[in-house]
Short mmCIF file of C-alpha atoms in Angstrom, two decimals:
data_model
loop_
_atom_site.label_atom_id
_atom_site.label_comp_id
_atom_site.label_asym_id
_atom_site.label_seq_id
_atom_site.Cartn_x
_atom_site.Cartn_y
_atom_site.Cartn_z
CA MET A 1 15.62 7.87 -5.55
CA SER A 2 12.04 6.02 -5.61
CA TYR A 3 11.05 3.08 -4.42
CA LEU A 4 8.17 1.11 -5.24
CA ALA A 5 6.23 -0.29 -1.99
CA ASP A 6 5.72 -3.67 -2.20
CA SER A 7 1.71 -4.45 -1.44
CA ASN A 8 2.43 -6.36 1.88
CA ILE A 9 3.21 -2.89 2.57
CA LEU A 10 -0.64 -1.56 1.51
CA SER A 11 -1.57 -4.04 3.93
CA ARG A 12 0.86 -3.76 6.72
CA LEU A 13 0.42 0.20 7.05
CA SER A 14 -3.98 -1.06 7.29
CA GLN A 15 -3.72 -3.19 9.86
CA PRO A 16 -2.76 -1.13 13.12
CA GLN A 17 -3.15 -4.53 15.26
CA ASN A 18 -0.86 -6.15 13.84
CA THR A 19 2.45 -7.48 14.85
CA HIS A 20 4.49 -5.88 11.99
CA HIS A 21 2.89 -2.70 11.27
CA ALA A 22 4.69 -0.83 13.25
CA ILE A 23 7.75 -2.08 11.22
CA ALA A 24 5.64 -1.08 7.32
CA ARG A 25 5.44 2.84 9.17
CA ARG A 26 8.69 3.37 10.72
CA ALA A 27 10.04 1.86 6.82
CA VAL A 28 7.71 4.28 5.29
CA ILE A 29 8.74 7.47 7.50
CA THR A 30 12.50 6.48 7.61
CA LEU A 31 12.15 6.48 3.67
CA ARG A 32 10.38 9.84 3.82
CA GLN A 33 12.33 11.45 6.31
CA ARG A 34 15.59 10.64 3.41
CA ASN A 35 13.22 11.70 0.93
CA VAL A 36 12.64 8.96 -0.94
CA LYS A 37 9.74 9.10 -3.12
CA ILE A 38 7.26 5.98 -2.57
CA CYS A 39 5.63 5.23 -5.53
CA VAL A 40 3.09 1.97 -6.20
CA VAL A 41 1.28 1.19 -9.22
CA PRO A 42 -2.31 -0.09 -9.85
CA GLN A 43 -1.21 -3.78 -9.69
CA ASN A 44 -0.76 -3.20 -5.28
CA PHE A 45 -4.04 -1.32 -5.54
CA ILE A 46 -4.94 -4.51 -7.22
CA GLU A 47 -3.87 -6.48 -4.76
CA PHE A 48 -4.64 -4.53 -2.61
CA TRP A 49 -8.42 -4.81 -2.80
CA ALA A 50 -8.21 -9.06 -3.15
CA VAL A 51 -6.95 -9.05 0.17
CA ALA A 52 -8.05 -6.23 2.61
CA THR A 53 -11.85 -7.68 1.34
CA ARG A 54 -11.40 -11.33 1.78
CA PRO A 55 -12.62 -12.30 4.68
CA ILE A 56 -10.66 -12.90 7.51
CA ILE A 57 -11.26 -16.40 7.59
CA SER A 58 -9.62 -17.27 3.98
CA ASN A 59 -6.78 -15.28 4.98
CA GLY A 60 -7.62 -11.88 4.44
CA LEU A 61 -8.26 -8.25 6.52
CA GLY A 62 -12.18 -8.46 6.92
CA LEU A 63 -12.88 -4.63 5.72
CA THR A 64 -15.77 -3.68 4.67
CA ILE A 65 -15.65 -2.26 0.93
CA ASP A 66 -16.23 1.43 2.38
CA GLU A 67 -13.00 0.47 4.45
CA ALA A 68 -11.66 -0.64 1.68
CA GLN A 69 -11.79 2.50 -0.48
CA TYR A 70 -10.86 4.58 2.25
CA GLU A 71 -7.06 2.17 2.69
CA VAL A 72 -7.03 3.40 -0.72
CA ARG A 73 -7.44 6.93 -0.75
CA LYS A 74 -5.05 7.36 1.94
CA PHE A 75 -2.61 5.63 -0.30
CA LYS A 76 -2.87 7.90 -3.35
CA ARG A 77 -2.20 10.82 -1.24
CA LEU A 78 0.39 9.10 0.95
CA PHE A 79 2.51 7.85 -2.17
CA THR A 80 3.18 8.37 -5.92
CA LEU A 81 0.95 6.34 -8.16
CA TYR A 82 2.40 5.43 -11.33
CA ASP A 83 0.06 4.44 -13.96
CA GLU A 84 0.18 1.81 -15.81
CA VAL A 85 1.47 2.70 -19.90
CA PRO A 86 2.50 -0.10 -21.80
CA THR A 87 6.17 1.01 -21.19
CA ILE A 88 6.09 0.59 -17.25
CA PHE A 89 7.42 -3.12 -18.80
CA ALA A 90 10.39 -1.71 -20.18
CA GLU A 91 10.94 0.64 -17.33
#
């Protein structure tokens, strides 16, 4: 079985100080222990990038470009990335 990660999971995982970080981390660990494949699609990264690089004062994470790139690389190692192909909408 596989699950598509919500973009909020990515945001919470990138913020250790956030009160929801532990919950998101625990969910990912639990699913991985159950041999569940956690997937992401390019849209997850687009949404994460928009929030991650937005200033904190504007309800963003306030990450620099380098910090956001680091987080995306980390997520690409942690999750299975599905390509956006025309048939994905039908799926």
